[in-house]
Amino acid sequence: MPSFGTVRQDWKPGRLSADPSAYQDLRVAIFGGTGGLGRAITNALLGKGAQVAVVGRSLKDPPHPLRSFIPADLSSLNDSRQVARDLPVESFDAVLLTHGIFAGRSREVTPEGVEKDLATSAMSRWVIAQELLPRLGQDRPSDRQQPRLFVWGFPGGERDLDFTDVQSTRNYRWQTAHSNTVVFNEALVHHSAARFPELNVFGMNPGIIKTNIMAGVLGQSSFKLRAQQTLIGLLFQSAEAYAEKVLPLLVHPALEHRSGALFNRHAQPIEPNPWLIAGNHCDQAVEAAESLTARILD
Ligand SMILES: NC(=O)c1ccc[n+]([C@@H]2O[C@H](COP(=O)([O-])OP(=O)(O)OC[C@H]3O[C@@H](n4cnc5c(N)ncnc54)[C@H](OP(=O)(O)O)[C@@H]3O)[C@@H](O)[C@H]2O)c1
């Protein structure tokens, strides 16, 4: 059963800051580290001396001695599983799942037959987690903190999911399709926290930040996208500022044994989605994700 961990009750106010030496020799894998928030976190980590394995479609940055790059199309569940299988996560301290898209205005389906947003932003993460978590950090020295998995999305708000139409085949709306991915990602946090007590699993809600995430809805290079990005850039924090707030969560001892916690845009703990943790909704989400991914994987 999910633990629905929360750290709010005894969390000390104020921002965490970590010992700079904690990042030296840290090994992190970032799915989606080629763009947006994942890229900002990658660059912040490299600046502090951590080693980062980046998984994504195309690397935009010049070579860095501490960064490796694994190209992959994470809209494919079979490719996602293969990349996760090939990654030597036994020696890694943390894995960050930041890859994702916003569904387009009309429904798109991947060659594997999954609604595109659901496949890229949620189901690929279920497949990756299933593949990585049993091995994560297993070969590290025993005095290290428990390995950590961070799942980005928009957890914590109240939203539901129609279990009879998780693939948005009826009355497609991009907002609903994306909302479904949010529920599945939070369920992944609760489920993994309960299933792997030897790990620490966290959900991340960054709030609104200027990135490329709306390109699928507004059109890559469109005027609407540029206008929206300009407005968001003026009103909200940058990806780089957010990355600096998040970095201590990767290493800080305050997060040890607080698996299942969710964090907001200031890296402060938030409560879980009340609908998801009510009744058996989380179990239903787990069942739906496991049966969908099992159907697709070869
Ligand atoms: N930005 C926000 O305001 C906001 C708000 C709420 C939640 N979030 C969540 O934060 C996370 C990160 O979003 P972001 O804003 O950083 O998005 P972003 O700027 O669009 O970056 C998305 C990342 O996902 C990768 N990606 C997308 N499709 C892929 C595919 N088929 N195969 C491999 N990689 C793929 C991209 O790789 P390439 O660059 O190589 O294509 C990029 O690295 C997501 O979970 C998002 O839902 C963001």
Tab-separated table of C-alpha atoms in Angstrom, residues 5-7 10 144-148 197-202 252-261:
chain	number	residue	atom	x	y	z
A	5	GLY	CA	4.654	10.300	2.989
A	6	THR	CA	4.641	13.944	3.908
A	7	VAL	CA	7.303	16.046	5.564
A	10	ASP	CA	8.113	18.748	11.194
A	144	ARG	CA	26.216	6.732	1.577
A	145	GLN	CA	22.674	8.093	2.035
A	146	GLN	CA	19.864	6.088	0.486
A	147	PRO	CA	19.624	6.553	-3.288
A	148	ARG	CA	17.024	9.117	-4.410
A	197	PRO	CA	11.712	1.351	1.347
A	198	GLU	CA	15.482	1.185	0.818
A	199	LEU	CA	15.205	4.214	-1.527
A	200	ASN	CA	13.937	7.776	-1.120
A	201	VAL	CA	11.400	8.834	-3.754
A	202	PHE	CA	10.154	12.411	-4.135
A	252	HIS	CA	20.649	17.059	2.075
A	253	PRO	CA	20.410	14.681	5.066
A	254	ALA	CA	17.045	16.262	6.005
A	255	LEU	CA	15.406	14.207	3.249
A	256	GLU	CA	16.715	10.866	4.439
A	257	HIS	CA	13.802	8.542	5.352
A	258	ARG	CA	11.180	11.053	4.172
A	259	SER	CA	10.317	9.086	1.087
A	260	GLY	CA	7.038	9.981	-0.616
A	261	ALA	CA	7.370	13.720	0.087
